[in-house]
mmCIF file of N, CA and C in Angstrom:
data_model
loop_
_atom_site.group_PDB
_atom_site.id
_atom_site.type_symbol
_atom_site.label_atom_id
_atom_site.label_comp_id
_atom_site.label_asym_id
_atom_site.label_seq_id
_atom_site.Cartn_x
_atom_site.Cartn_y
_atom_site.Cartn_z
ATOM 1 N N MET A 1 4.397 -33.680 -23.957
ATOM 2 C CA MET A 1 3.801 -32.589 -23.096
ATOM 3 C C MET A 1 5.046 -32.815 -21.965
ATOM 4 N N ASN A 2 5.450 -33.789 -21.413
ATOM 5 C CA ASN A 2 6.310 -33.628 -20.470
ATOM 6 C C ASN A 2 7.949 -32.793 -20.761
ATOM 7 N N ASN A 3 8.006 -33.560 -21.981
ATOM 8 C CA ASN A 3 9.272 -32.663 -22.516
ATOM 9 C C ASN A 3 9.334 -30.947 -22.397
ATOM 10 N N PHE A 4 8.009 -30.543 -22.759
ATOM 11 C CA PHE A 4 7.824 -29.071 -22.942
ATOM 12 C C PHE A 4 7.842 -28.491 -21.556
ATOM 13 N N ARG A 5 7.354 -29.660 -20.460
ATOM 14 C CA ARG A 5 7.490 -28.896 -19.157
ATOM 15 C C ARG A 5 8.925 -28.705 -18.864
ATOM 16 N N ILE A 6 9.554 -29.834 -19.124
ATOM 17 C CA ILE A 6 11.286 -30.017 -18.766
ATOM 18 C C ILE A 6 11.783 -28.794 -19.136
ATOM 19 N N ARG A 7 11.726 -28.373 -20.409
ATOM 20 C CA ARG A 7 12.244 -27.278 -21.170
ATOM 21 C C ARG A 7 11.925 -26.158 -20.414
ATOM 22 N N PHE A 8 10.539 -25.879 -20.360
ATOM 23 C CA PHE A 8 10.300 -24.821 -19.728
ATOM 24 C C PHE A 8 10.646 -24.253 -18.448
ATOM 25 N N GLY A 9 10.885 -25.688 -17.384
ATOM 26 C CA GLY A 9 11.243 -24.992 -16.072
ATOM 27 C C GLY A 9 12.835 -24.954 -16.085
ATOM 28 N N LEU A 10 13.652 -25.300 -16.992
ATOM 29 C CA LEU A 10 14.680 -25.385 -17.242
ATOM 30 C C LEU A 10 15.213 -23.718 -17.896
ATOM 31 N N ALA A 11 14.213 -23.401 -18.911
ATOM 32 C CA ALA A 11 14.470 -22.104 -19.253
ATOM 33 C C ALA A 11 14.487 -20.848 -18.302
ATOM 34 N N PHE A 12 13.022 -21.506 -17.542
ATOM 35 C CA PHE A 12 12.836 -20.532 -16.034
ATOM 36 C C PHE A 12 14.064 -20.454 -15.292
ATOM 37 N N ILE A 13 14.657 -21.400 -14.590
ATOM 38 C CA ILE A 13 15.599 -21.648 -13.963
ATOM 39 C C ILE A 13 16.734 -20.768 -14.497
ATOM 40 N N LEU A 14 17.367 -21.101 -15.694
ATOM 41 C CA LEU A 14 18.212 -20.216 -16.442
ATOM 42 C C LEU A 14 18.100 -18.881 -16.608
ATOM 43 N N LEU A 15 16.856 -18.520 -16.833
ATOM 44 C CA LEU A 15 16.705 -16.821 -17.013
ATOM 45 C C LEU A 15 16.255 -15.961 -15.788
ATOM 46 N N SER A 16 15.906 -16.635 -15.027
ATOM 47 C CA SER A 16 15.493 -16.030 -13.379
ATOM 48 C C SER A 16 16.217 -15.288 -12.915
ATOM 49 N N PRO A 17 17.719 -15.317 -12.977
ATOM 50 C CA PRO A 17 18.575 -14.529 -12.568
ATOM 51 C C PRO A 17 18.533 -13.147 -13.509
ATOM 52 N N LEU A 18 18.404 -13.274 -14.613
ATOM 53 C CA LEU A 18 18.261 -12.029 -15.745
ATOM 54 C C LEU A 18 16.949 -11.317 -14.722
ATOM 55 N N PHE A 19 15.835 -11.631 -14.459
ATOM 56 C CA PHE A 19 15.017 -11.150 -13.987
ATOM 57 C C PHE A 19 14.907 -10.177 -12.783
ATOM 58 N N LEU A 20 16.137 -11.321 -11.960
ATOM 59 C CA LEU A 20 16.374 -10.796 -10.305
ATOM 60 C C LEU A 20 17.151 -9.556 -10.720
ATOM 61 N N ALA A 21 18.201 -9.491 -11.776
ATOM 62 C CA ALA A 21 19.223 -8.493 -11.745
ATOM 63 C C ALA A 21 18.672 -7.357 -12.465
ATOM 64 N N CYS A 22 17.561 -7.224 -13.459
ATOM 65 C CA CYS A 22 16.564 -5.995 -13.430
ATOM 66 C C CYS A 22 15.909 -5.354 -12.361
ATOM 67 N N SER A 23 15.374 -6.205 -11.479
ATOM 68 C CA SER A 23 14.528 -5.935 -10.394
ATOM 69 C C SER A 23 15.893 -5.031 -9.570
ATOM 70 N N ALA A 24 16.863 -5.428 -9.266
ATOM 71 C CA ALA A 24 18.015 -4.970 -8.537
ATOM 72 C C ALA A 24 18.561 -3.655 -8.892
ATOM 73 N N SER A 25 18.667 -3.532 -10.329
ATOM 74 C CA SER A 25 19.013 -2.402 -10.948
ATOM 75 C C SER A 25 17.876 -1.305 -10.976
ATOM 76 N N VAL A 26 16.678 -1.535 -10.791
ATOM 77 C CA VAL A 26 15.864 -0.502 -10.476
ATOM 78 C C VAL A 26 16.177 0.226 -8.985
ATOM 79 N N LEU A 27 16.372 -0.638 -7.950
ATOM 80 C CA LEU A 27 16.290 -0.157 -6.777
ATOM 81 C C LEU A 27 17.135 1.051 -6.233
ATOM 82 N N PRO A 28 18.461 1.256 -6.973
ATOM 83 C CA PRO A 28 19.022 2.706 -6.784
ATOM 84 C C PRO A 28 17.958 3.697 -7.476
ATOM 85 N N LYS A 29 17.507 3.682 -8.209
ATOM 86 C CA LYS A 29 16.740 4.659 -9.000
ATOM 87 C C LYS A 29 15.575 5.171 -8.144
ATOM 88 N N ILE A 30 14.974 4.141 -7.401
ATOM 89 C CA ILE A 30 13.918 4.287 -6.647
ATOM 90 C C ILE A 30 14.509 5.026 -5.200
ATOM 91 N N GLU A 31 15.587 4.304 -4.662
ATOM 92 C CA GLU A 31 15.991 5.572 -3.643
ATOM 93 C C GLU A 31 16.132 6.654 -4.041
ATOM 94 N N ALA A 32 16.830 7.075 -5.361
ATOM 95 C CA ALA A 32 17.251 8.220 -5.477
ATOM 96 C C ALA A 32 16.088 9.409 -5.620
ATOM 97 N N CYS A 33 14.786 8.725 -6.261
ATOM 98 C CA CYS A 33 13.698 9.267 -6.603
ATOM 99 C C CYS A 33 13.015 9.477 -5.142
ATOM 100 N N VAL A 34 13.178 8.848 -4.326
ATOM 101 C CA VAL A 34 12.586 8.828 -2.754
ATOM 102 C C VAL A 34 13.191 10.053 -2.013
ATOM 103 N N GLU A 35 14.479 9.958 -2.295
ATOM 104 C CA GLU A 35 15.409 10.874 -1.713
ATOM 105 C C GLU A 35 14.860 12.138 -1.965
ATOM 106 N N THR A 36 15.215 12.340 -3.505
ATOM 107 C CA THR A 36 14.747 13.715 -3.976
ATOM 108 C C THR A 36 13.739 14.281 -3.769
ATOM 109 N N ALA A 37 12.160 13.409 -3.778
ATOM 110 C CA ALA A 37 11.210 13.533 -3.628
ATOM 111 C C ALA A 37 10.676 14.392 -2.409
ATOM 112 N N SER A 38 11.664 13.830 -1.492
ATOM 113 C CA SER A 38 10.988 13.974 0.017
ATOM 114 C C SER A 38 12.037 14.393 0.834
ATOM 115 N N GLY A 39 13.439 14.387 0.664
ATOM 116 C CA GLY A 39 14.608 14.824 1.549
ATOM 117 C C GLY A 39 14.934 13.904 2.363
ATOM 118 N N PHE A 40 14.347 12.995 2.623
ATOM 119 C CA PHE A 40 14.385 11.507 3.482
ATOM 120 C C PHE A 40 16.058 11.235 2.685
ATOM 121 N N LYS A 41 16.533 10.411 3.940
ATOM 122 C CA LYS A 41 17.884 9.442 3.359
ATOM 123 C C LYS A 41 17.501 8.122 3.595
ATOM 124 N N VAL A 42 17.245 7.220 2.684
ATOM 125 C CA VAL A 42 17.408 5.854 2.303
ATOM 126 C C VAL A 42 18.357 5.342 3.116
ATOM 127 N N VAL A 43 18.132 4.618 4.524
ATOM 128 C CA VAL A 43 19.449 4.208 5.517
ATOM 129 C C VAL A 43 19.357 2.626 5.507
ATOM 130 N N ARG A 44 18.166 1.709 4.663
ATOM 131 C CA ARG A 44 17.874 0.528 4.718
ATOM 132 C C ARG A 44 16.825 0.179 3.679
ATOM 133 N N VAL A 45 16.860 -1.142 3.345
ATOM 134 C CA VAL A 45 16.097 -1.590 2.379
ATOM 135 C C VAL A 45 15.538 -3.010 2.491
ATOM 136 N N ASP A 46 14.300 -3.185 2.721
ATOM 137 C CA ASP A 46 13.937 -4.799 2.553
ATOM 138 C C ASP A 46 13.360 -4.977 1.286
ATOM 139 N N GLU A 47 13.873 -5.722 0.386
ATOM 140 C CA GLU A 47 13.484 -5.959 -1.018
ATOM 141 C C GLU A 47 12.310 -6.897 -0.494
ATOM 142 N N ARG A 48 12.663 -7.788 -0.208
ATOM 143 C CA ARG A 48 11.707 -9.074 0.379
ATOM 144 C C ARG A 48 10.081 -8.351 0.407
ATOM 145 N N ASN A 49 10.025 -7.267 1.486
ATOM 146 C CA ASN A 49 8.779 -6.749 1.772
ATOM 147 C C ASN A 49 8.648 -5.460 1.412
ATOM 148 N N HIS A 50 9.540 -5.437 0.017
ATOM 149 C CA HIS A 50 9.233 -3.888 -0.490
ATOM 150 C C HIS A 50 9.151 -2.585 0.597
ATOM 151 N N ARG A 51 9.977 -2.682 1.300
ATOM 152 C CA ARG A 51 9.853 -1.625 2.482
ATOM 153 C C ARG A 51 11.166 -0.738 2.438
ATOM 154 N N LEU A 52 11.141 0.777 2.194
ATOM 155 C CA LEU A 52 12.303 1.427 2.586
ATOM 156 C C LEU A 52 12.153 1.904 4.160
ATOM 157 N N PHE A 53 13.584 1.926 4.572
ATOM 158 C CA PHE A 53 13.541 2.559 6.022
ATOM 159 C C PHE A 53 14.531 4.066 5.497
ATOM 160 N N VAL A 54 13.900 5.200 6.135
ATOM 161 C CA VAL A 54 14.439 6.345 5.863
ATOM 162 C C VAL A 54 14.453 7.272 7.139
ATOM 163 N N THR A 55 15.733 8.288 7.094
ATOM 164 C CA THR A 55 15.681 9.308 7.999
ATOM 165 C C THR A 55 15.377 10.483 7.571
ATOM 166 N N PRO A 56 15.076 11.565 8.502
ATOM 167 C CA PRO A 56 14.902 12.659 7.977
ATOM 168 C C PRO A 56 16.636 13.494 7.175
ATOM 169 N N ASN A 57 16.575 13.936 6.313
ATOM 170 C CA ASN A 57 17.651 14.638 5.767
ATOM 171 C C ASN A 57 17.823 15.964 5.535
ATOM 172 N N LYS A 58 16.902 16.539 4.792
ATOM 173 C CA LYS A 58 16.589 17.738 4.531
ATOM 174 C C LYS A 58 15.339 18.085 4.901
ATOM 175 N N PHE A 59 14.980 19.201 5.014
ATOM 176 C CA PHE A 59 13.478 19.277 5.716
ATOM 177 C C PHE A 59 12.947 20.209 4.585
ATOM 178 N N LYS A 60 11.799 19.303 4.023
ATOM 179 C CA LYS A 60 11.078 19.718 2.851
ATOM 180 C C LYS A 60 9.712 19.766 3.288
ATOM 181 N N ASN A 61 8.956 20.930 3.526
ATOM 182 C CA ASN A 61 7.471 21.179 3.983
ATOM 183 C C ASN A 61 6.351 20.638 2.905
ATOM 184 N N LEU A 62 6.408 19.620 2.981
ATOM 185 C CA LEU A 62 5.223 18.772 2.018
ATOM 186 C C LEU A 62 4.072 18.201 2.581
ATOM 187 N N SER A 63 3.358 18.198 2.176
ATOM 188 C CA SER A 63 2.261 17.292 2.654
ATOM 189 C C SER A 63 1.931 15.756 2.220
ATOM 190 N N GLU A 64 1.175 15.555 3.393
ATOM 191 C CA GLU A 64 1.337 14.120 3.404
ATOM 192 C C GLU A 64 0.738 13.197 1.900
ATOM 193 N N ASP A 65 -0.158 14.375 1.491
ATOM 194 C CA ASP A 65 -0.839 13.705 0.333
ATOM 195 C C ASP A 65 0.077 13.928 -0.853
ATOM 196 N N ILE A 66 0.862 15.116 -0.807
ATOM 197 C CA ILE A 66 2.048 15.207 -2.000
ATOM 198 C C ILE A 66 2.988 14.121 -1.807
ATOM 199 N N LEU A 67 3.138 13.679 -0.584
ATOM 200 C CA LEU A 67 4.348 12.932 -0.622
ATOM 201 C C LEU A 67 4.069 11.751 -0.931
ATOM 202 N N LEU A 68 2.677 11.430 -0.966
ATOM 203 C CA LEU A 68 2.209 10.092 -1.181
ATOM 204 C C LEU A 68 2.168 9.885 -2.530
ATOM 205 N N ALA A 69 1.901 11.050 -3.517
ATOM 206 C CA ALA A 69 2.023 11.105 -4.911
ATOM 207 C C ALA A 69 3.280 10.959 -5.458
ATOM 208 N N LYS A 70 3.920 11.435 -4.780
ATOM 209 C CA LYS A 70 5.522 11.608 -5.309
ATOM 210 C C LYS A 70 6.115 10.175 -5.228
ATOM 211 N N PHE A 71 5.978 9.793 -4.041
ATOM 212 C CA PHE A 71 6.408 8.210 -3.805
ATOM 213 C C PHE A 71 6.050 7.534 -4.985
ATOM 214 N N SER A 72 4.493 7.507 -4.977
ATOM 215 C CA SER A 72 4.055 6.419 -5.978
ATOM 216 C C SER A 72 4.608 6.569 -7.096
ATOM 217 N N THR A 73 4.753 7.688 -7.604
ATOM 218 C CA THR A 73 5.553 7.801 -9.039
ATOM 219 C C THR A 73 6.870 7.105 -8.918
ATOM 220 N N CYS A 74 7.420 6.883 -8.084
ATOM 221 C CA CYS A 74 8.865 6.505 -7.663
ATOM 222 C C CYS A 74 8.928 5.000 -7.921
ATOM 223 N N PHE A 75 7.755 4.273 -7.628
ATOM 224 C CA PHE A 75 7.501 2.968 -7.589
ATOM 225 C C PHE A 75 6.615 2.293 -9.025
ATOM 226 N N MET A 76 6.533 3.301 -9.767
ATOM 227 C CA MET A 76 5.757 3.194 -10.994
ATOM 228 C C MET A 76 6.561 2.356 -11.983
ATOM 229 N N LYS A 77 6.146 1.698 -12.814
ATOM 230 C CA LYS A 77 6.577 0.448 -13.724
ATOM 231 C C LYS A 77 7.927 -0.241 -12.964
ATOM 232 N N THR A 78 7.579 -0.740 -12.036
ATOM 233 C CA THR A 78 8.611 -1.704 -10.763
ATOM 234 C C THR A 78 7.869 -2.738 -10.371
ATOM 235 N N ASP A 79 8.462 -3.635 -9.596
ATOM 236 C CA ASP A 79 7.905 -5.030 -9.186
ATOM 237 C C ASP A 79 7.039 -4.558 -7.938
ATOM 238 N N TRP A 80 7.464 -3.221 -7.403
ATOM 239 C CA TRP A 80 6.810 -2.684 -6.336
ATOM 240 C C TRP A 80 5.662 -2.057 -6.346
ATOM 241 N N SER A 81 5.330 -1.372 -7.666
ATOM 242 C CA SER A 81 4.178 -0.561 -7.386
ATOM 243 C C SER A 81 2.823 -1.259 -7.151
ATOM 244 N N GLY A 82 2.311 -0.478 -6.413
ATOM 245 C CA GLY A 82 1.166 -0.656 -5.661
ATOM 246 C C GLY A 82 1.323 -1.252 -4.252
ATOM 247 N N ASP A 83 2.593 -1.906 -4.267
ATOM 248 C CA ASP A 83 3.132 -2.566 -3.038
ATOM 249 C C ASP A 83 4.498 -2.252 -2.579
ATOM 250 N N TRP A 84 4.079 -1.214 -1.570
ATOM 251 C CA TRP A 84 5.553 -0.358 -1.168
ATOM 252 C C TRP A 84 4.979 0.081 0.369
ATOM 253 N N SER A 85 6.365 0.248 1.358
ATOM 254 C CA SER A 85 5.820 0.640 2.204
ATOM 255 C C SER A 85 7.373 1.693 2.706
ATOM 256 N N ILE A 86 7.086 2.771 3.185
ATOM 257 C CA ILE A 86 8.211 3.604 3.493
ATOM 258 C C ILE A 86 8.185 3.930 5.240
ATOM 259 N N SER A 87 9.327 3.356 5.819
ATOM 260 C CA SER A 87 8.839 3.788 7.206
ATOM 261 C C SER A 87 10.046 5.061 7.626
ATOM 262 N N VAL A 88 9.577 5.456 8.176
ATOM 263 C CA VAL A 88 10.438 7.101 8.683
ATOM 264 C C VAL A 88 10.919 6.780 10.225
ATOM 265 N N PHE A 89 12.278 7.092 10.482
ATOM 266 C CA PHE A 89 12.681 6.797 11.831
ATOM 267 C C PHE A 89 13.552 7.937 11.897
ATOM 268 N N SER A 90 13.687 8.548 13.343
ATOM 269 C CA SER A 90 14.353 9.812 13.432
ATOM 270 C C SER A 90 15.896 9.541 13.413
ATOM 271 N N LYS A 91 16.378 8.585 13.728
ATOM 272 C CA LYS A 91 17.879 8.095 13.712
ATOM 273 C C LYS A 91 17.898 6.868 12.939
ATOM 274 N N VAL A 92 18.914 6.755 12.195
ATOM 275 C CA VAL A 92 19.370 5.496 11.676
ATOM 276 C C VAL A 92 19.556 4.072 12.612
ATOM 277 N N ARG A 93 19.924 4.324 13.734
ATOM 278 C CA ARG A 93 20.148 3.283 14.656
ATOM 279 C C ARG A 93 18.606 2.758 15.013
ATOM 280 N N PHE A 94 17.549 3.380 14.867
ATOM 281 C CA PHE A 94 16.263 2.738 15.233
ATOM 282 C C PHE A 94 15.842 2.199 14.100
ATOM 283 N N ALA A 95 16.250 2.395 12.830
ATOM 284 C CA ALA A 95 15.628 2.112 11.730
ATOM 285 C C ALA A 95 15.719 0.433 11.577
ATOM 286 N N GLY A 96 14.457 -0.402 11.647
ATOM 287 C CA GLY A 96 14.511 -1.837 11.449
ATOM 288 C C GLY A 96 13.227 -2.219 12.156
ATOM 289 N N TYR A 97 12.960 -3.481 11.947
ATOM 290 C CA TYR A 97 11.528 -3.799 12.617
ATOM 291 C C TYR A 97 11.968 -4.210 14.318
ATOM 292 N N LYS A 98 10.575 -4.358 14.714
ATOM 293 C CA LYS A 98 10.845 -3.947 16.163
ATOM 294 C C LYS A 98 11.170 -5.378 16.903
ATOM 295 N N ASP A 99 11.103 -6.363 16.157
ATOM 296 C CA ASP A 99 11.632 -8.016 16.709
ATOM 297 C C ASP A 99 13.319 -8.107 16.429
ATOM 298 N N GLU A 100 13.786 -7.348 15.729
ATOM 299 C CA GLU A 100 15.085 -7.657 15.316
ATOM 300 C C GLU A 100 16.376 -7.373 16.572
ATOM 301 N N ASP A 101 17.099 -8.219 16.609
ATOM 302 C CA ASP A 101 17.858 -8.374 17.533
ATOM 303 C C ASP A 101 18.709 -6.983 18.201
ATOM 304 N N ASN A 102 19.026 -6.203 16.979
ATOM 305 C CA ASN A 102 19.832 -4.663 17.316
ATOM 306 C C ASN A 102 18.510 -3.623 17.591
ATOM 307 N N VAL A 103 17.316 -3.785 17.441
ATOM 308 C CA VAL A 103 16.373 -2.814 18.010
ATOM 309 C C VAL A 103 15.822 -3.143 19.164
ATOM 310 N N ILE A 104 15.775 -4.581 19.717
ATOM 311 C CA ILE A 104 15.077 -4.770 21.003
ATOM 312 C C ILE A 104 15.446 -4.112 22.044
ATOM 313 N N PRO A 105 16.943 -3.345 22.272
ATOM 314 C CA PRO A 105 17.109 -3.015 23.268
ATOM 315 C C PRO A 105 16.635 -1.180 23.477
ATOM 316 N N TYR A 106 16.180 -0.972 22.182
ATOM 317 C CA TYR A 106 15.633 0.442 22.019
ATOM 318 C C TYR A 106 14.073 0.208 22.568
ATOM 319 N N HIS A 107 13.279 -0.947 23.196
ATOM 320 C CA HIS A 107 12.092 -0.903 23.545
ATOM 321 C C HIS A 107 11.927 -0.197 24.723
ATOM 322 N N LYS A 108 13.149 -0.126 25.351
ATOM 323 C CA LYS A 108 13.123 0.658 26.899
ATOM 324 C C LYS A 108 12.367 2.001 26.637
ATOM 325 N N ASN A 109 11.516 2.202 27.547
ATOM 326 C CA ASN A 109 11.065 3.677 27.508
ATOM 327 C C ASN A 109 10.500 3.881 26.128
ATOM 328 N N ASP A 110 9.837 3.125 25.561
ATOM 329 C CA ASP A 110 9.498 3.236 24.145
ATOM 330 C C ASP A 110 10.410 4.242 23.433
ATOM 331 N N GLN A 111 11.600 4.244 23.568
ATOM 332 C CA GLN A 111 12.475 4.697 22.248
ATOM 333 C C GLN A 111 12.278 4.393 21.079
ATOM 334 N N TRP A 112 12.254 3.295 20.569
ATOM 335 C CA TRP A 112 11.895 3.092 19.205
ATOM 336 C C TRP A 112 10.682 3.412 18.844
ATOM 337 N N ALA A 113 9.463 3.149 19.757
ATOM 338 C CA ALA A 113 8.418 3.704 19.299
ATOM 339 C C ALA A 113 8.027 4.868 19.008
ATOM 340 N N LYS A 114 8.816 5.846 19.733
ATOM 341 C CA LYS A 114 9.094 7.128 19.525
ATOM 342 C C LYS A 114 9.899 7.614 18.448
ATOM 343 N N ALA A 115 10.581 6.906 18.024
ATOM 344 C CA ALA A 115 11.595 7.295 17.047
ATOM 345 C C ALA A 115 11.450 6.807 15.791
ATOM 346 N N TYR A 116 10.218 5.908 15.678
ATOM 347 C CA TYR A 116 9.431 5.548 14.559
ATOM 348 C C TYR A 116 8.123 6.778 14.128
ATOM 349 N N LEU A 117 8.687 7.568 13.128
ATOM 350 C CA LEU A 117 7.937 8.605 12.968
ATOM 351 C C LEU A 117 6.543 8.564 12.355
ATOM 352 N N ALA A 118 6.706 7.925 11.237
ATOM 353 C CA ALA A 118 5.566 7.714 10.522
ATOM 354 C C ALA A 118 6.014 6.354 9.269
ATOM 355 N N GLU A 119 4.785 5.857 8.856
ATOM 356 C CA GLU A 119 4.710 4.769 7.775
ATOM 357 C C GLU A 119 3.629 5.426 6.896
ATOM 358 N N PHE A 120 4.533 5.467 5.353
ATOM 359 C CA PHE A 120 3.701 5.268 4.321
ATOM 360 C C PHE A 120 3.421 4.190 3.640
ATOM 361 N N ASN A 121 2.266 3.828 3.287
ATOM 362 C CA ASN A 121 1.664 2.612 2.660
ATOM 363 C C ASN A 121 1.101 2.916 1.298
ATOM 364 N N GLY A 122 1.677 2.311 0.477
ATOM 365 C CA GLY A 122 1.446 2.257 -1.138
ATOM 366 C C GLY A 122 0.780 1.403 -1.179
ATOM 367 N N ALA A 123 -0.030 0.566 -1.014
ATOM 368 C CA ALA A 123 -1.060 -0.533 -0.971
ATOM 369 C C ALA A 123 -2.303 0.378 -0.759
ATOM 370 N N GLU A 124 -2.259 1.090 0.175
ATOM 371 C CA GLU A 124 -3.363 1.648 0.610
ATOM 372 C C GLU A 124 -3.563 3.451 0.543
ATOM 373 N N LEU A 125 -2.238 3.779 0.150
ATOM 374 C CA LEU A 125 -2.098 5.097 -0.106
ATOM 375 C C LEU A 125 -2.557 5.978 1.492
ATOM 376 N N THR A 126 -1.887 5.202 2.481
ATOM 377 C CA THR A 126 -2.002 5.961 3.571
ATOM 378 C C THR A 126 -0.890 6.156 4.476
ATOM 379 N N VAL A 127 -1.158 7.247 5.110
ATOM 380 C CA VAL A 127 -0.052 7.895 6.115
ATOM 381 C C VAL A 127 -0.394 7.496 7.605
ATOM 382 N N ILE A 128 0.685 7.020 8.327
ATOM 383 C CA ILE A 128 0.153 6.743 10.038
ATOM 384 C C ILE A 128 1.384 7.320 10.770
ATOM 385 N N LYS A 129 0.983 8.274 11.525
ATOM 386 C CA LYS A 129 2.135 8.704 12.126
ATOM 387 C C LYS A 129 2.204 8.122 13.615
ATOM 388 N N TYR A 130 3.522 8.172 13.923
ATOM 389 C CA TYR A 130 3.851 7.175 15.246
ATOM 390 C C TYR A 130 3.121 5.624 15.216
ATOM 391 N N PRO A 131 3.056 5.042 14.073
ATOM 392 C CA PRO A 131 2.482 3.791 14.254
ATOM 393 C C PRO A 131 2.901 2.717 15.249
ATOM 394 N N ALA A 132 3.930 2.824 16.290
ATOM 395 C CA ALA A 132 4.235 1.925 16.949
ATOM 396 C C ALA A 132 3.741 2.365 18.624
ATOM 397 N N LEU A 133 3.404 3.665 18.604
ATOM 398 C CA LEU A 133 2.912 4.127 19.986
ATOM 399 C C LEU A 133 1.512 3.837 20.014
ATOM 400 N N PRO A 134 0.825 3.438 21.214
ATOM 401 C CA PRO A 134 -0.100 3.055 21.439
ATOM 402 C C PRO A 134 -1.270 4.150 21.258
ATOM 403 N N LYS A 135 -2.401 3.823 20.765
ATOM 404 C CA LYS A 135 -3.419 4.767 20.154
ATOM 405 C C LYS A 135 -4.342 5.171 21.286
ATOM 406 N N LYS A 136 -4.221 6.725 21.465
ATOM 407 C CA LYS A 136 -5.065 7.390 22.441
ATOM 408 C C LYS A 136 -6.524 7.151 22.464
ATOM 409 N N PRO A 137 -7.400 6.504 23.259
ATOM 410 C CA PRO A 137 -8.765 6.466 22.957
ATOM 411 C C PRO A 137 -9.274 7.951 22.902
#
C-alpha cells in the first residue's frame, strides 16, 4: 500500500506538467472566442483567478444576456467552465486589481473606479456595471 502511494505520487508529479500545458494551450482559444463574441480586446489574463481583463476594441451592440451566453460558450469544456470573470476597463492602463502598485495611483479622483466599466461573472451569470463605484441609495 505504501509502495502504491509512492508510485501514485511520483506519477502525479511527473504528469502534472502535461495537464498544465493542456490548460495553457486552451487559453489562446478562450481569448480569441471572447474577442470575437464581444468586440473586446483581452489585455491581461489572471489564470489563477480565472479572470480576463478587457477593453472595448470594436463596438458590438449586444445585450448583457447575449454576451453572458456567448462568454459561457467560450469557457465550456475548460478548467474555467462555470468559474470565470471578465473585467471591462475603458483603457489598458486601468486594467488590474485595485490593490496593485501600478493601479493605486489611479485611485485619485476615482479614476480607476470610473474606468472599471463592468464585471461579467460566470459563476453567477451576472453583470455589474461600474462595480467599483459606490452604490447610490
